[in-house]
Structures are given as C-alpha cells and as structure tokens.
GROMACS .gro file of C-alpha atoms in nm:
model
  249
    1UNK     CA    1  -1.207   0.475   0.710
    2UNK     CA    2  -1.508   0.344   0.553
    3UNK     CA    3  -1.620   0.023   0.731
    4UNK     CA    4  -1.644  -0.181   0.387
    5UNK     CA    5  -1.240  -0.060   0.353
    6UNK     CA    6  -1.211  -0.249   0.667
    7UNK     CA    7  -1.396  -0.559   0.604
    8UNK     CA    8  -1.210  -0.647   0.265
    9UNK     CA    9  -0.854  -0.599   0.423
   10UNK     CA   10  -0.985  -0.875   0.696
   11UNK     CA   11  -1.122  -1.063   0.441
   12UNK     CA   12  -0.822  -1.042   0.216
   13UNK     CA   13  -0.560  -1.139   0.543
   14UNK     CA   14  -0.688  -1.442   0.530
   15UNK     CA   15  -0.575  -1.444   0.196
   16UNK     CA   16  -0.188  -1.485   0.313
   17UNK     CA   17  -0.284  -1.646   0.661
   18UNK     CA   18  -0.576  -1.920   0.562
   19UNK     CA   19  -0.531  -2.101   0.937
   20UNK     CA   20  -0.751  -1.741   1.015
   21UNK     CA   21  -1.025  -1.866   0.789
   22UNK     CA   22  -1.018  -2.220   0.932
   23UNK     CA   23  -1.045  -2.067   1.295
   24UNK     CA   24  -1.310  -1.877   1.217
   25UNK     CA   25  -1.545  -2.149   1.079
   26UNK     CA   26  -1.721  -2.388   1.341
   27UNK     CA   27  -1.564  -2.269   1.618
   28UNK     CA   28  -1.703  -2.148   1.949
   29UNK     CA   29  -1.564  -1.828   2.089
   30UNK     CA   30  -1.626  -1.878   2.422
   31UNK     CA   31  -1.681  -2.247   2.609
   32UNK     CA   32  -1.872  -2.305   2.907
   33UNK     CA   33  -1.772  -2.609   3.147
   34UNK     CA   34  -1.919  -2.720   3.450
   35UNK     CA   35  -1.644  -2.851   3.694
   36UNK     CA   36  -1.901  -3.056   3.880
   37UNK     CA   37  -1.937  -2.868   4.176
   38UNK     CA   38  -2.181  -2.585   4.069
   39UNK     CA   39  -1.934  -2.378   3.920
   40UNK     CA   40  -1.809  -2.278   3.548
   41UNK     CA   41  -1.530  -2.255   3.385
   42UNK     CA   42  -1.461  -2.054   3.095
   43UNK     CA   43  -1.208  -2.074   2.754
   44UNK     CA   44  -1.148  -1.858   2.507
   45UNK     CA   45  -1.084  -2.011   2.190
   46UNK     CA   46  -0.806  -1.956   1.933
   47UNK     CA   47  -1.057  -1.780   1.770
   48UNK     CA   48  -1.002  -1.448   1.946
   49UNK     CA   49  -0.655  -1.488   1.918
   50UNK     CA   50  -0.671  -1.549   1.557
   51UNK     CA   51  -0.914  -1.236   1.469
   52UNK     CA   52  -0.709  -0.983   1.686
   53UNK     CA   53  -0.405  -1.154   1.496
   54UNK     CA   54  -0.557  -1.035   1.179
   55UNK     CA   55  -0.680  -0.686   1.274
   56UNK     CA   56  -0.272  -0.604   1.383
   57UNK     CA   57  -0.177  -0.717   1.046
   58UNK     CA   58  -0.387  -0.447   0.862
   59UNK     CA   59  -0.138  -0.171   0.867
   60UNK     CA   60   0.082  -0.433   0.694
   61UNK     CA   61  -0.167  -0.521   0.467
   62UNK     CA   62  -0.186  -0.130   0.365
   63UNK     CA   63   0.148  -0.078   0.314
   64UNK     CA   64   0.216  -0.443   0.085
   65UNK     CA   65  -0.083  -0.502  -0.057
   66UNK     CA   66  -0.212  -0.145  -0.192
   67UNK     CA   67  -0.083   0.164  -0.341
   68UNK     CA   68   0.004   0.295   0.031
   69UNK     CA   69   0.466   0.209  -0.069
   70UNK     CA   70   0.444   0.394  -0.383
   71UNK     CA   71   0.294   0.722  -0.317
   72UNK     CA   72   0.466   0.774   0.040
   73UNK     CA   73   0.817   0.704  -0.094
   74UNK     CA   74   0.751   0.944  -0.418
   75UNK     CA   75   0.606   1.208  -0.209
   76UNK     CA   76   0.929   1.169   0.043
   77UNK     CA   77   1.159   1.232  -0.248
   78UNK     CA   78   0.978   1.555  -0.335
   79UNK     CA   79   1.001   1.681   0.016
   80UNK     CA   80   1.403   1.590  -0.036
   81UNK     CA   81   1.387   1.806  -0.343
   82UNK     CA   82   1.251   2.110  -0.270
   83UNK     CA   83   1.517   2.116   0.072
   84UNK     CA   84   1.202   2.224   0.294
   85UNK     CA   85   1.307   1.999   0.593
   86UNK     CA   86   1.021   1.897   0.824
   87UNK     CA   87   0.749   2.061   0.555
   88UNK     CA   88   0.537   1.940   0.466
   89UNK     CA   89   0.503   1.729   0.800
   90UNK     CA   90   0.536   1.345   0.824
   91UNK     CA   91   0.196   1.358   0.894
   92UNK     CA   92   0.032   1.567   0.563
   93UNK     CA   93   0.199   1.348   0.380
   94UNK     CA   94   0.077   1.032   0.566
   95UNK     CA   95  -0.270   1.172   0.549
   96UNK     CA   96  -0.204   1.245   0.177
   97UNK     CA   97  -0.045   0.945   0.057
   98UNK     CA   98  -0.357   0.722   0.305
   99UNK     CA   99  -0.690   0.914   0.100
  100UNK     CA  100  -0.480   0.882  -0.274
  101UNK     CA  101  -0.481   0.506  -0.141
  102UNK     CA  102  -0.832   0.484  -0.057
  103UNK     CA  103  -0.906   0.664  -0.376
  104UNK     CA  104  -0.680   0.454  -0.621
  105UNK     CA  105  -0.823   0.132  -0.440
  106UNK     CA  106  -1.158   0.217  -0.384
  107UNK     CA  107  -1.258  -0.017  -0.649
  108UNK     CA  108  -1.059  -0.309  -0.562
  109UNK     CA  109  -1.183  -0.302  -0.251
  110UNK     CA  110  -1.574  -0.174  -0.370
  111UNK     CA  111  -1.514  -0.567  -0.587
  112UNK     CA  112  -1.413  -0.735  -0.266
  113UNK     CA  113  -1.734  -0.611  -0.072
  114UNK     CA  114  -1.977  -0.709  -0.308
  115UNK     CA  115  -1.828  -1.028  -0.431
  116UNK     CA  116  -1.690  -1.144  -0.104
  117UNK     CA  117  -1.741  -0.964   0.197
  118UNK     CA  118  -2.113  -0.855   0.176
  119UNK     CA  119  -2.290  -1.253   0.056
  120UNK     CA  120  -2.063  -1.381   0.357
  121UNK     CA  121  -2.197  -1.172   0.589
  122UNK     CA  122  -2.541  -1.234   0.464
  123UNK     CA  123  -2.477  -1.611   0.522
  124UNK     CA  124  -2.525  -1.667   0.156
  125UNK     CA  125  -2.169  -1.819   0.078
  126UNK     CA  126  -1.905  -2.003   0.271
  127UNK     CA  127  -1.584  -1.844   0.411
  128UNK     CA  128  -1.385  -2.022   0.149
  129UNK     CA  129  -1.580  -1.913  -0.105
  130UNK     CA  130  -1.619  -1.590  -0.026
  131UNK     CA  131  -1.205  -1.578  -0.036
  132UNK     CA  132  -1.161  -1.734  -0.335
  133UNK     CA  133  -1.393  -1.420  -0.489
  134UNK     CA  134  -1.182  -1.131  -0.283
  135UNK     CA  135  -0.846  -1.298  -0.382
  136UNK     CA  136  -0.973  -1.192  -0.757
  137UNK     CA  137  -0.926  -0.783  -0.749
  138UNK     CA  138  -0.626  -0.776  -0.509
  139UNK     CA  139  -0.437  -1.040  -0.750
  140UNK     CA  140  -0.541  -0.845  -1.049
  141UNK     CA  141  -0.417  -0.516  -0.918
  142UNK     CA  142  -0.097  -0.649  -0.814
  143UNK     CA  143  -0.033  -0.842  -1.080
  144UNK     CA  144  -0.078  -0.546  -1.330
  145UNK     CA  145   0.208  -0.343  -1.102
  146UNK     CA  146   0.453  -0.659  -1.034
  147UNK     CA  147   0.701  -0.678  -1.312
  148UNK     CA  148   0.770  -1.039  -1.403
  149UNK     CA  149   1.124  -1.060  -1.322
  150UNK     CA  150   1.044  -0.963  -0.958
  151UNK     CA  151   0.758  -1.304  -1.002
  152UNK     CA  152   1.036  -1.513  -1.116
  153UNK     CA  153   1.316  -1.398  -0.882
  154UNK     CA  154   1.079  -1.495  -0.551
  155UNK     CA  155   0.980  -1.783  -0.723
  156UNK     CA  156   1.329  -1.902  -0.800
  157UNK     CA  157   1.500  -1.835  -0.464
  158UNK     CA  158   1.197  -2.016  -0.301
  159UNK     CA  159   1.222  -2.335  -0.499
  160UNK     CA  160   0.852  -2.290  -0.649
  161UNK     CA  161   0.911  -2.369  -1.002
  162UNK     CA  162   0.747  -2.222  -1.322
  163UNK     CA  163   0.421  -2.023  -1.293
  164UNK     CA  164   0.178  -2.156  -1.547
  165UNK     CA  165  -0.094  -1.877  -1.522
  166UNK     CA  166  -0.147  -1.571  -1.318
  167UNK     CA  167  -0.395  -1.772  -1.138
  168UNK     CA  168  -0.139  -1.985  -0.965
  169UNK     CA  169   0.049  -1.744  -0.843
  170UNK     CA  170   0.069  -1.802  -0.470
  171UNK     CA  171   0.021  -1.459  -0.269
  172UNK     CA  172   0.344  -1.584  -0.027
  173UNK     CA  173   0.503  -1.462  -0.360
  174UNK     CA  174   0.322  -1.236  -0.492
  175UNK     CA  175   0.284  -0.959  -0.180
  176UNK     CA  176   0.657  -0.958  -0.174
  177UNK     CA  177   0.752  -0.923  -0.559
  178UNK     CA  178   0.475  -0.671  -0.553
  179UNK     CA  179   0.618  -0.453  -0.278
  180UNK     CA  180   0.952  -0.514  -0.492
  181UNK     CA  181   0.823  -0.381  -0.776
  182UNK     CA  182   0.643  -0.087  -0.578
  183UNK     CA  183   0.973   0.055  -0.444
  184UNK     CA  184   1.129   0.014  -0.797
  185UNK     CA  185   0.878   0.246  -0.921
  186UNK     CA  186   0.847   0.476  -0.648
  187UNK     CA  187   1.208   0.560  -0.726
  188UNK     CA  188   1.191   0.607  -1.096
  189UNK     CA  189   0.938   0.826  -1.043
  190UNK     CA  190   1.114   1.008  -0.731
  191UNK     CA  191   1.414   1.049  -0.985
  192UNK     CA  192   1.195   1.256  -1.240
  193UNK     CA  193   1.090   1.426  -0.984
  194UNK     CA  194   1.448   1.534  -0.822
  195UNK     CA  195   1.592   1.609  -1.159
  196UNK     CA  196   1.444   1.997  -1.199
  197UNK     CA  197   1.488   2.106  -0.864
  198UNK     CA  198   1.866   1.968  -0.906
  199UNK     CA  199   1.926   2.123  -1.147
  200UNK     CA  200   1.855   2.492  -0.993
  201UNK     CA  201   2.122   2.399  -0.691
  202UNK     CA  202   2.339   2.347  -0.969
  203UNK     CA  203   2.294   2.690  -1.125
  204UNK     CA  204   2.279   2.866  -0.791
  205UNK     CA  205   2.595   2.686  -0.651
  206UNK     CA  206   2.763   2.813  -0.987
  207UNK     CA  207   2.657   3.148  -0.979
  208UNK     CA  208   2.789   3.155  -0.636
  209UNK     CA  209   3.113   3.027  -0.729
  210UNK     CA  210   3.144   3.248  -0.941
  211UNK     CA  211   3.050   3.533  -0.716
  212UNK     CA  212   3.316   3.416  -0.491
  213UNK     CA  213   3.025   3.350  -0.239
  214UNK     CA  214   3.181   3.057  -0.144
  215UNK     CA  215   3.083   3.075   0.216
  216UNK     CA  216   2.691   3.119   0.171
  217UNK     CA  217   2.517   2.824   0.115
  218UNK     CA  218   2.366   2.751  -0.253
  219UNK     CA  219   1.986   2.610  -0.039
  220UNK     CA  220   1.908   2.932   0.111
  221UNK     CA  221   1.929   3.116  -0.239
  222UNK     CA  222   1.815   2.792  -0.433
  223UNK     CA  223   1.513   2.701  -0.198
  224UNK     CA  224   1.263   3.000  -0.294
  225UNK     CA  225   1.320   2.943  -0.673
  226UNK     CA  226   1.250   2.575  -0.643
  227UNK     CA  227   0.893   2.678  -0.451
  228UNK     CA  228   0.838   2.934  -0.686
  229UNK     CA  229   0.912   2.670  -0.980
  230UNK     CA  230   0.663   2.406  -0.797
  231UNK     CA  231   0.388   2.663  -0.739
  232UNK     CA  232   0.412   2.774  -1.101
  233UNK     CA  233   0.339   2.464  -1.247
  234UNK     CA  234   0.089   2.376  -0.981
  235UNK     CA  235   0.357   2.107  -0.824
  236UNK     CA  236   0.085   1.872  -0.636
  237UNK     CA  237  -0.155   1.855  -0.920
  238UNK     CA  238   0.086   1.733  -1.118
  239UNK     CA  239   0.218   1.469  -0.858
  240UNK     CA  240  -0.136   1.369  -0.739
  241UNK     CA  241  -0.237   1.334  -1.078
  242UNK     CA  242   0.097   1.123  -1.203
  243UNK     CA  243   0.087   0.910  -0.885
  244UNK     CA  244  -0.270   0.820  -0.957
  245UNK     CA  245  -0.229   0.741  -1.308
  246UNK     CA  246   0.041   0.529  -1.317
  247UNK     CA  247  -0.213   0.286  -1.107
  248UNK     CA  248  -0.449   0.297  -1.423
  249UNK     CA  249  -0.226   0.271  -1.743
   0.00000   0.00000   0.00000
C-alpha cells in the first residue's frame, strides 16, 4: 500500500484517540538515567506504546472509516447468489474489495497528505493542526454516506444533544453511525443484486416440479444459467462500476 495511504490512516487515528497526539508531542522515546554507580538505566516511554497502539488499529480504521464494509458485504451477497460456494475465494474478493477502496479513497486520503500529513512532517505545522486539516476529507466523506437518522440515533442514546453543524459532529459518533449506514447500504444493494439470480432458482425449481424431478436439486441445473446470465451482461463491470459510484453521487 502506498506509504502516503499509510501515513493519513495514522494521522487520522488520532482523530478518534487524541491521547496518541498528546503522546507524541514533547515526549522522549527513550530516557537515559544514571543510577550513580557508572551504570544506565533505560525507559521506554508511553510513546512506543501509544504509536504501536495506533498502527494495530489500522485494519479497524479500514474497515469503519472507508469504503472497505460496503463493497466486501455487496460482493459476499453476489457470491451467495450465483451458489458458487468457495468461488471466488475469500481472498479475490478481499483483494478486490481492498484496491476498489484505495481507488474510491484515493482522494480523501491524497487531501489528508497534502493538507496534513506532508507540512507535519516537514515541521511546518503542529500536530494539532495538522489534525484539525485531515479530520476535513474523512468527515466530509462520511458525512455524505451517513444518513441522518443513524447521526441522531447515536447521538440520542449517548446523551449528546442536538448537532448544530456538520462540523460538530464528534467522530465517537460519527465512525459508528457511518459503519451503520454502510451495512444499510451494502444490503440494499446486495438485494438488487440477489433478485435476478432468484429468480432463475425459481423457474428451474418449477420446471423441475413439474418434471417430477423432485429428487434433483434445482442449483446444479440453475447454477450454469446464472454464470451464463452474469457473463452476458459482463457481471463485475457492472458491480465494480455500481459499487464505485454510489461513493460519488
């Protein structure tokens, strides 16, 4: 994964964890102290801790923050449609729904470098600042796929009162009404998707029926008319294509 990719996921964990931020500023990673006697002692500070804390989190922050929920859960339902089992493997479809990610977020996260990441690593803002300016595209992009009565339902059952602005919205509420809204979607979309291919088993289990092939099952006859269907009409064009649009309406 490009290294940039990398950076503004750090940068934008300290979004949900600021503590991170606050260990990182000022703070010595390693301390030296004599014991009197010639020798040295040395401490790690909470430093380490807190970065290594961070860098587990970024799977997390993949899955919640990004477009990672939406397209994995759509692209599971297809697999349940067509019947194929195990094909395509967990892994294609891992490694298919992780580049559409990089591709749908490339520039939220090309924003975050250049306003955030890269003038904080060239010492030319402060760590707060330079989170302030990454919180910007990740809040935008969420906010434009979080449906409001996800917002208010968090905010209710949390005690945090009316949201003036989109600006106020804290991101302890809106990660999880944005993964809320995610899985809502995933599954309207999964349901357009399962509707065609249901409706050939239908056919095929009544044409059977009424064959009196009551003992051979409808998937083995249904399952190369549903490929042939999903080749036809070029099947992961159409998916790719609707998964990475509904990010841009």
């Amino acid at each position: 994964m490009n290294r940039y990719i990398v950076n503004s996921l750090v940068i934008s964990s300290m979004l949900l964890f600021p503590w991170v931020a606050d260990a990182a500023t000022g703070i010595d990673a390693l301390t030296i102290t004599s014991d009197g006697k010639g020798g040295q002692s040395y401490t790690v500070t909470i430093q380490i801790l807190a970065l290594m804390t961070v860098l587990t989190l970024l799977p997390t922050l993949l899955l919640l923050m990004t477009s990672f929920a939406r397209i994995m859960v759509v692209l599971a339902i297809l697999r349940q449609a067509l019947g194929t089992a195990q094909t395509p493997s967990n892994q294609i479809l891992l490694g298919l729904s992780l580049f559409l990610t990089v591709f749908i977020m490339m520039p939220v996260f090309d924003r975050v470098y250049q306003d955030g990441v890269k003038p904080y690593m060239e010492e030319e803002i402060a760590i707060s600042e330079a989170l302030e300016r990454a919180s910007t595209p990740f809040r935008e992009f969420m906010l434009r796929q979080t449906r409001e009565s996800d917002l208010e339902m968090f905010a209710r059952i949390s005690g945090h009162g009316d949201i003036d602005s989109p600006e106020s919205v804290p991101f302890s509420l809106l990660v999880p009404a944005f993964a809320t809204s995610e899985l809502k979607t995933a599954f309207q979309i999964g349901f357009m998707v399962f509707i065609p291919f249901l409706v050939i088993d239908l056919v095929v289990a009544s044409v059977l029926m009424s064959m009196g092939m009551m003992m051979l099952s409808p998937l083995i006859i249904s399952l190369p008319f549903k490929i042939m269907l999903f080749v036809l009409v070029d099947g992961w064009s159409l998916i790719m294509e609707t998964l990475a649009a509904s990010f841009f309406i």
